[in-house]
Amino acid sequence: MTSHDLVARAHRLADGLLAPHAEQVDQEGVPASHIEAVKRSGLLGLSAPVAYGGSAAPGAVARETAEILAGACCSTWFVQTQHHTPVMTLAKSELPVRERLLGPLSRGELMSGVAYAHLRAYPRVPVRVSRERGGWRFDGTVPWYTGWGLNDVMLLAGVTDADEALFAFTDAREQPGLRPSTPMRLAALTASRTVSLELDGLWLPEEAVAVRAPYAVWAKDDRPKPTNASPAVFGVAAAALALLDDDTADPLRTRLDEVREQAYALAEHPVPHEHLAERLALRTQAYEVLMTATTAAVVAGGGRSLSLTNRAQRLAREALFLLVQGQTAESRAAHLKALSDSKFV
């Protein structure tokens, strides 16, 4: 645990607003007032450059704040966590859009969503980008977009005819060439306002582009990211353990701390492409503790756990969501192998 000011802010937000209303949010949706509170907290600029109004906090602080928010209200955490990828993308970009958007995003004046996970489906190309009128035309389907109606802008990605990964910003609203589906009804995190996006000739100018790189180069940089255990897994697991008596919780808490320590040590490793198998193994072990903790919370609650307004039941559904959040073919294969090798089979 750290004493960083942003960690204290995350605790205040979690304890004063997110956790007390988490069951209501789960049933009714993340309200705009929650997002405004996140913006005011300064947490949207957590990893952003100081020169642009951010805090440039170390990775340990980013992970701890993610645990706190996810453990309090996973739906709100999931909406706001989308924002950090656009911020870091702009921080590394040398294109003109950096100067237009990095400051407002770093200061929490705007919040961004992301529409890029479909790039990991390559060589299948759900979103194709082509040259048109001095800018770029987007066609295809974004299967998942979180935070519709809450985000101000989005970072949208596709693959060009030259096999480049191209990322560009646009307003997060219906517009010519961009049509959202109705919000999806999901078993967990329906509250996150997730939709699919139909792109039919969406045109964006050259100055909206944040990244344009050969797909192979982008994919090499992206590959390590989904192999690390998500801090949200530890946050939700800890919230479930808090519902148990000490005799039940203590052994699981010890195991959770062990896996977290090892996973975070690898997250700090200076070479992100090393130890990928070990990272995936720890990701799977984190899932095992998560599922055990949330199952124990449901068992401890008995019949009350079946109520949709019950905390243990909500955490168990959030755990199901986290099992597949950020999943790739590689992480899926590693997880399935671990499950098939389980001593319980």
GROMACS .gro file of C-alpha atoms in nm:
model
  345
    1MET     CA    1   0.000   0.000   0.000
    2THR     CA    2   0.123   0.350  -0.079
    3SER     CA    3   0.064   0.688   0.080
    4HIS     CA    4   0.030   0.869  -0.253
    5ASP     CA    5  -0.233   1.145  -0.265
    6LEU     CA    6  -0.408   0.980  -0.560
    7VAL     CA    7  -0.453   0.661  -0.356
    8ALA     CA    8  -0.616   0.868  -0.081
    9ARG     CA    9  -0.843   1.032  -0.340
   10ALA     CA   10  -0.939   0.692  -0.477
   11HIS     CA   11  -1.029   0.572  -0.126
   12ARG     CA   12  -1.245   0.880  -0.065
   13LEU     CA   13  -1.425   0.834  -0.396
   14ALA     CA   14  -1.472   0.461  -0.338
   15ASP     CA   15  -1.586   0.483   0.023
   16GLY     CA   16  -1.795   0.798  -0.008
   17LEU     CA   17  -1.971   0.738  -0.340
   18LEU     CA   18  -1.895   0.424  -0.538
   19ALA     CA   19  -1.931   0.142  -0.285
   20PRO     CA   20  -2.248   0.275  -0.116
   21HIS     CA   21  -2.427   0.292  -0.452
   22ALA     CA   22  -2.269  -0.006  -0.631
   23GLU     CA   23  -2.573  -0.234  -0.618
   24GLN     CA   24  -2.798   0.045  -0.745
   25VAL     CA   25  -2.554   0.128  -1.025
   26ASP     CA   26  -2.533  -0.240  -1.118
   27GLN     CA   27  -2.909  -0.242  -1.181
   28GLU     CA   28  -2.962   0.107  -1.320
   29GLY     CA   29  -2.637   0.201  -1.497
   30VAL     CA   30  -2.338   0.422  -1.426
   31PRO     CA   31  -2.480   0.773  -1.382
   32ALA     CA   32  -2.319   1.083  -1.530
   33SER     CA   33  -2.274   1.211  -1.174
   34HIS     CA   34  -2.031   0.924  -1.103
   35ILE     CA   35  -1.825   1.021  -1.408
   36GLU     CA   36  -1.824   1.385  -1.303
   37ALA     CA   37  -1.694   1.278  -0.962
   38VAL     CA   38  -1.417   1.075  -1.126
   39LYS     CA   39  -1.325   1.377  -1.340
   40ARG     CA   40  -1.309   1.603  -1.034
   41SER     CA   41  -1.095   1.352  -0.844
   42GLY     CA   42  -0.795   1.399  -1.073
   43LEU     CA   43  -0.772   1.023  -1.130
   44LEU     CA   44  -0.819   1.056  -1.507
   45GLY     CA   45  -0.478   1.224  -1.523
   46LEU     CA   46  -0.313   0.962  -1.304
   47SER     CA   47  -0.055   0.851  -1.563
   48ALA     CA   48  -0.061   1.164  -1.779
   49PRO     CA   49   0.240   1.395  -1.818
   50VAL     CA   50   0.271   1.669  -1.557
   51ALA     CA   51   0.330   1.927  -1.830
   52TYR     CA   52  -0.023   1.864  -1.957
   53GLY     CA   53  -0.193   1.869  -1.618
   54GLY     CA   54  -0.149   1.506  -1.520
   55SER     CA   55   0.024   1.342  -1.224
   56ALA     CA   56   0.269   1.102  -1.398
   57ALA     CA   57   0.213   0.860  -1.109
   58PRO     CA   58   0.422   0.543  -1.092
   59GLY     CA   59   0.277   0.211  -1.199
   60ALA     CA   60   0.231   0.095  -0.841
   61VAL     CA   61  -0.004   0.387  -0.775
   62ALA     CA   62  -0.199   0.322  -1.095
   63ARG     CA   63  -0.247  -0.042  -0.999
   64GLU     CA   64  -0.353   0.038  -0.643
   65THR     CA   65  -0.609   0.297  -0.748
   66ALA     CA   66  -0.750   0.051  -1.002
   67GLU     CA   67  -0.789  -0.210  -0.727
   68ILE     CA   68  -0.969   0.040  -0.506
   69LEU     CA   69  -1.213   0.158  -0.772
   70ALA     CA   70  -1.284  -0.191  -0.911
   71GLY     CA   71  -1.345  -0.331  -0.564
   72ALA     CA   72  -1.590  -0.052  -0.489
   73CYS     CA   73  -1.786  -0.047  -0.819
   74CYS     CA   74  -1.650  -0.250  -1.106
   75SER     CA   75  -1.884  -0.088  -1.358
   76THR     CA   76  -1.760   0.263  -1.282
   77TRP     CA   77  -1.400   0.140  -1.280
   78PHE     CA   78  -1.449  -0.021  -1.621
   79VAL     CA   79  -1.591   0.294  -1.780
   80GLN     CA   80  -1.313   0.519  -1.651
   81THR     CA   81  -1.030   0.273  -1.714
   82GLN     CA   82  -1.088   0.305  -2.090
   83HIS     CA   83  -0.962   0.664  -2.061
   84HIS     CA   84  -0.603   0.580  -1.971
   85THR     CA   85  -0.512   0.414  -2.302
   86PRO     CA   86  -0.597   0.726  -2.508
   87VAL     CA   87  -0.399   0.941  -2.263
   88MET     CA   88  -0.089   0.723  -2.287
   89THR     CA   89  -0.131   0.693  -2.664
   90LEU     CA   90  -0.125   1.072  -2.696
   91ALA     CA   91   0.166   1.102  -2.454
   92LYS     CA   92   0.374   0.890  -2.694
   93SER     CA   93   0.240   1.048  -3.013
   94GLU     CA   94   0.419   1.320  -3.207
   95LEU     CA   95   0.119   1.405  -3.425
   96PRO     CA   96  -0.082   1.731  -3.401
   97VAL     CA   97  -0.377   1.574  -3.218
   98ARG     CA   98  -0.156   1.545  -2.911
   99GLU     CA   99  -0.159   1.921  -2.853
  100ARG     CA  100  -0.533   1.944  -2.908
  101LEU     CA  101  -0.647   1.668  -2.672
  102LEU     CA  102  -0.376   1.561  -2.428
  103GLY     CA  103  -0.429   1.859  -2.196
  104PRO     CA  104  -0.810   1.830  -2.168
  105LEU     CA  105  -0.787   1.453  -2.121
  106SER     CA  106  -0.508   1.481  -1.863
  107ARG     CA  107  -0.697   1.743  -1.661
  108GLY     CA  108  -1.024   1.547  -1.667
  109GLU     CA  109  -1.205   1.807  -1.872
  110LEU     CA  110  -1.285   1.535  -2.125
  111MET     CA  111  -1.313   1.159  -2.089
  112SER     CA  112  -1.227   0.919  -2.369
  113GLY     CA  113  -1.341   0.571  -2.456
  114VAL     CA  114  -1.159   0.318  -2.674
  115ALA     CA  115  -1.256   0.111  -2.977
  116TYR     CA  116  -0.948  -0.092  -3.062
  117ALA     CA  117  -0.960  -0.441  -2.904
  118HIS     CA  118  -1.086  -0.579  -3.236
  119LEU     CA  119  -0.737  -0.523  -3.379
  120ARG     CA  120  -0.634  -0.837  -3.188
  121ALA     CA  121  -0.858  -1.043  -3.421
  122TYR     CA  122  -0.606  -0.998  -3.707
  123PRO     CA  123  -0.578  -1.136  -3.978
  124ARG     CA  124  -0.954  -1.091  -3.957
  125VAL     CA  125  -1.020  -0.716  -3.998
  126PRO     CA  126  -1.347  -0.605  -3.837
  127VAL     CA  127  -1.271  -0.238  -3.914
  128ARG     CA  128  -1.107  -0.138  -4.241
  129VAL     CA  129  -0.955   0.207  -4.294
  130SER     CA  130  -0.895   0.358  -4.638
  131ARG     CA  131  -0.781   0.689  -4.781
  132GLU     CA  132  -1.054   0.932  -4.878
  133ARG     CA  133  -1.059   1.310  -4.944
  134GLY     CA  134  -0.730   1.378  -4.770
  135GLY     CA  135  -0.843   1.192  -4.460
  136TRP     CA  136  -0.949   0.843  -4.358
  137ARG     CA  137  -1.267   0.640  -4.407
  138PHE     CA  138  -1.370   0.376  -4.149
  139ASP     CA  139  -1.594   0.082  -4.240
  140GLY     CA  140  -1.693  -0.224  -4.039
  141THR     CA  141  -1.811  -0.315  -3.692
  142VAL     CA  142  -1.667  -0.240  -3.350
  143PRO     CA  143  -1.803  -0.532  -3.141
  144TRP     CA  144  -1.764  -0.363  -2.803
  145TYR     CA  145  -1.760   0.000  -2.701
  146THR     CA  146  -1.796   0.088  -2.333
  147GLY     CA  147  -1.922   0.414  -2.185
  148TRP     CA  148  -2.160   0.521  -2.462
  149GLY     CA  149  -2.334   0.837  -2.350
  150LEU     CA  150  -2.071   0.898  -2.082
  151ASN     CA  151  -1.755   0.953  -2.288
  152ASP     CA  152  -1.681   1.277  -2.469
  153VAL     CA  153  -1.444   1.137  -2.732
  154MET     CA  154  -1.324   0.797  -2.847
  155LEU     CA  155  -1.000   0.653  -2.979
  156LEU     CA  156  -1.103   0.445  -3.280
  157ALA     CA  157  -0.874   0.198  -3.457
  158GLY     CA  158  -0.871  -0.002  -3.778
  159VAL     CA  159  -0.637  -0.161  -4.029
  160THR     CA  160  -0.543   0.010  -4.355
  161ASP     CA  161  -0.504  -0.148  -4.697
  162ALA     CA  162  -0.127  -0.130  -4.637
  163ASP     CA  163  -0.162  -0.341  -4.319
  164GLU     CA  164  -0.110  -0.048  -4.086
  165ALA     CA  165  -0.278  -0.004  -3.750
  166LEU     CA  166  -0.433   0.342  -3.753
  167PHE     CA  167  -0.580   0.513  -3.445
  168ALA     CA  168  -0.778   0.836  -3.463
  169PHE     CA  169  -0.999   1.042  -3.232
  170THR     CA  170  -1.360   1.134  -3.294
  171ASP     CA  171  -1.656   1.253  -3.088
  172ALA     CA  172  -1.827   0.974  -2.894
  173ARG     CA  173  -2.170   1.035  -3.045
  174GLU     CA  174  -2.385   0.918  -3.331
  175GLN     CA  175  -2.278   1.094  -3.651
  176PRO     CA  176  -2.271   1.032  -4.026
  177GLY     CA  177  -2.103   0.697  -4.077
  178LEU     CA  178  -2.119   0.595  -3.708
  179ARG     CA  179  -2.426   0.430  -3.555
  180PRO     CA  180  -2.441   0.267  -3.211
  181SER     CA  181  -2.649  -0.035  -3.121
  182THR     CA  182  -2.888  -0.024  -2.831
  183PRO     CA  183  -2.701  -0.082  -2.501
  184MET     CA  184  -2.620  -0.450  -2.454
  185ARG     CA  185  -2.788  -0.658  -2.185
  186LEU     CA  186  -2.500  -0.845  -2.024
  187ALA     CA  187  -2.478  -1.093  -1.737
  188ALA     CA  188  -2.237  -0.853  -1.569
  189LEU     CA  189  -2.150  -0.485  -1.613
  190THR     CA  190  -2.461  -0.400  -1.813
  191ALA     CA  191  -2.424  -0.077  -1.616
  192SER     CA  192  -2.115   0.015  -1.820
  193ARG     CA  193  -2.331   0.120  -2.117
  194THR     CA  194  -2.162  -0.107  -2.370
  195VAL     CA  195  -2.271  -0.097  -2.734
  196SER     CA  196  -2.145  -0.211  -3.071
  197LEU     CA  197  -2.066   0.048  -3.338
  198GLU     CA  198  -2.155   0.020  -3.705
  199LEU     CA  199  -1.913   0.216  -3.923
  200ASP     CA  200  -2.028   0.291  -4.276
  201GLY     CA  201  -1.808   0.555  -4.430
  202LEU     CA  202  -1.715   0.744  -4.113
  203TRP     CA  203  -1.471   1.009  -4.235
  204LEU     CA  204  -1.202   1.155  -4.008
  205PRO     CA  205  -0.945   1.418  -4.106
  206GLU     CA  206  -0.570   1.357  -4.106
  207GLU     CA  207  -0.531   1.577  -3.798
  208ALA     CA  208  -0.745   1.332  -3.596
  209VAL     CA  209  -0.482   1.057  -3.633
  210ALA     CA  210  -0.283   0.967  -3.320
  211VAL     CA  211  -0.101   0.653  -3.437
  212ARG     CA  212  -0.016   0.507  -3.775
  213ALA     CA  213   0.223   0.214  -3.770
  214PRO     CA  214   0.275  -0.121  -3.942
  215TYR     CA  215   0.038  -0.370  -3.785
  216ALA     CA  216   0.325  -0.604  -3.694
  217VAL     CA  217   0.498  -0.326  -3.500
  218TRP     CA  218   0.181  -0.236  -3.309
  219ALA     CA  219   0.101  -0.601  -3.235
  220LYS     CA  220   0.448  -0.667  -3.095
  221ASP     CA  221   0.408  -0.375  -2.855
  222ASP     CA  222   0.054  -0.480  -2.763
  223ARG     CA  223   0.123  -0.851  -2.703
  224PRO     CA  224   0.254  -0.827  -2.344
  225LYS     CA  225  -0.037  -0.614  -2.219
  226PRO     CA  226  -0.307  -0.887  -2.200
  227THR     CA  227  -0.064  -1.132  -2.038
  228ASN     CA  228  -0.046  -0.939  -1.710
  229ALA     CA  229  -0.298  -0.991  -1.430
  230SER     CA  230  -0.549  -0.706  -1.407
  231PRO     CA  231  -0.550  -0.504  -1.083
  232ALA     CA  232  -0.929  -0.519  -1.099
  233VAL     CA  233  -0.910  -0.892  -1.032
  234PHE     CA  234  -0.733  -0.828  -0.702
  235GLY     CA  235  -0.973  -0.546  -0.615
  236VAL     CA  236  -1.289  -0.752  -0.667
  237ALA     CA  237  -1.136  -1.052  -0.489
  238ALA     CA  238  -1.046  -0.836  -0.189
  239ALA     CA  239  -1.400  -0.695  -0.179
  240ALA     CA  240  -1.538  -1.050  -0.171
  241LEU     CA  241  -1.299  -1.154   0.107
  242ALA     CA  242  -1.421  -0.859   0.314
  243LEU     CA  243  -1.762  -1.031   0.328
  244LEU     CA  244  -1.618  -1.344   0.497
  245ASP     CA  245  -1.521  -1.425   0.852
  246ASP     CA  246  -1.150  -1.424   0.931
  247ASP     CA  247  -1.114  -1.803   0.950
  248THR     CA  248  -1.239  -1.837   0.593
  249ALA     CA  249  -1.083  -1.523   0.452
  250ASP     CA  250  -0.731  -1.529   0.597
  251PRO     CA  251  -0.590  -1.824   0.396
  252LEU     CA  252  -0.739  -1.684   0.076
  253ARG     CA  253  -0.609  -1.337   0.157
  254THR     CA  254  -0.258  -1.478   0.204
  255ARG     CA  255  -0.279  -1.651  -0.133
  256LEU     CA  256  -0.415  -1.335  -0.297
  257ASP     CA  257  -0.124  -1.131  -0.158
  258GLU     CA  258   0.129  -1.386  -0.286
  259VAL     CA  259  -0.008  -1.385  -0.639
  260ARG     CA  260  -0.041  -1.006  -0.642
  261GLU     CA  261   0.318  -0.957  -0.529
  262GLN     CA  262   0.453  -1.186  -0.801
  263ALA     CA  263   0.228  -1.045  -1.074
  264TYR     CA  264   0.314  -0.686  -0.991
  265ALA     CA  265   0.686  -0.763  -0.978
  266LEU     CA  266   0.661  -0.883  -1.338
  267ALA     CA  267   0.451  -0.580  -1.432
  268GLU     CA  268   0.747  -0.368  -1.320
  269HIS     CA  269   0.998  -0.574  -1.520
  270PRO     CA  270   1.193  -0.342  -1.753
  271VAL     CA  271   1.148  -0.572  -2.055
  272PRO     CA  272   0.774  -0.626  -2.111
  273HIS     CA  273   0.827  -0.899  -2.371
  274GLU     CA  274   1.008  -1.129  -2.127
  275HIS     CA  275   0.852  -1.392  -1.898
  276LEU     CA  276   0.528  -1.407  -2.098
  277ALA     CA  277   0.452  -1.765  -1.992
  278GLU     CA  278   0.506  -1.675  -1.628
  279ARG     CA  279   0.285  -1.368  -1.663
  280LEU     CA  280   0.005  -1.578  -1.812
  281ALA     CA  281   0.042  -1.836  -1.535
  282LEU     CA  282   0.007  -1.566  -1.269
  283ARG     CA  283  -0.291  -1.417  -1.452
  284THR     CA  284  -0.457  -1.759  -1.433
  285GLN     CA  285  -0.366  -1.799  -1.066
  286ALA     CA  286  -0.520  -1.460  -0.993
  287TYR     CA  287  -0.842  -1.580  -1.159
  288GLU     CA  288  -0.839  -1.892  -0.941
  289VAL     CA  289  -0.823  -1.684  -0.623
  290LEU     CA  290  -1.089  -1.447  -0.758
  291MET     CA  291  -1.334  -1.728  -0.834
  292THR     CA  292  -1.270  -1.896  -0.499
  293ALA     CA  293  -1.318  -1.570  -0.309
  294THR     CA  294  -1.638  -1.469  -0.485
  295THR     CA  295  -1.779  -1.824  -0.463
  296ALA     CA  296  -1.705  -1.827  -0.089
  297ALA     CA  297  -1.886  -1.495  -0.049
  298VAL     CA  298  -2.194  -1.636  -0.225
  299VAL     CA  299  -2.186  -1.954  -0.013
  300ALA     CA  300  -2.148  -1.751   0.306
  301GLY     CA  301  -2.449  -1.539   0.211
  302GLY     CA  302  -2.673  -1.838   0.152
  303GLY     CA  303  -3.007  -1.778  -0.013
  304ARG     CA  304  -2.968  -1.402   0.026
  305SER     CA  305  -2.691  -1.418  -0.234
  306LEU     CA  306  -2.947  -1.490  -0.505
  307SER     CA  307  -3.093  -1.142  -0.477
  308LEU     CA  308  -2.987  -0.913  -0.762
  309THR     CA  309  -2.923  -0.642  -0.504
  310ASN     CA  310  -2.687  -0.864  -0.300
  311ARG     CA  311  -2.323  -0.760  -0.291
  312ALA     CA  312  -2.175  -1.112  -0.302
  313GLN     CA  313  -2.386  -1.200  -0.605
  314ARG     CA  314  -2.281  -0.879  -0.783
  315LEU     CA  315  -1.913  -0.949  -0.713
  316ALA     CA  316  -1.951  -1.305  -0.844
  317ARG     CA  317  -2.095  -1.175  -1.171
  318GLU     CA  318  -1.819  -0.915  -1.196
  319ALA     CA  319  -1.570  -1.198  -1.152
  320LEU     CA  320  -1.722  -1.374  -1.454
  321PHE     CA  321  -1.676  -1.057  -1.655
  322LEU     CA  322  -1.311  -1.023  -1.550
  323LEU     CA  323  -1.241  -1.379  -1.667
  324VAL     CA  324  -1.285  -1.264  -2.028
  325GLN     CA  325  -1.203  -0.893  -2.009
  326GLY     CA  326  -0.895  -0.823  -2.221
  327GLN     CA  327  -0.887  -1.186  -2.332
  328THR     CA  328  -0.677  -1.289  -2.634
  329ALA     CA  329  -0.640  -1.625  -2.805
  330GLU     CA  330  -0.311  -1.668  -2.620
  331SER     CA  331  -0.450  -1.590  -2.274
  332ARG     CA  332  -0.761  -1.801  -2.341
  333ALA     CA  333  -0.550  -2.102  -2.434
  334ALA     CA  334  -0.333  -2.065  -2.123
  335HIS     CA  335  -0.638  -2.035  -1.898
  336LEU     CA  336  -0.817  -2.333  -2.053
  337LYS     CA  337  -0.507  -2.548  -2.022
  338ALA     CA  338  -0.477  -2.457  -1.654
  339LEU     CA  339  -0.841  -2.546  -1.602
  340SER     CA  340  -0.808  -2.880  -1.782
  341ASP     CA  341  -0.497  -2.961  -1.577
  342SER     CA  342  -0.674  -2.878  -1.250
  343LYS     CA  343  -0.652  -3.139  -0.975
  344PHE     CA  344  -1.031  -3.115  -0.944
  345VAL     CA  345  -1.092  -3.256  -1.294
   0.00000   0.00000   0.00000
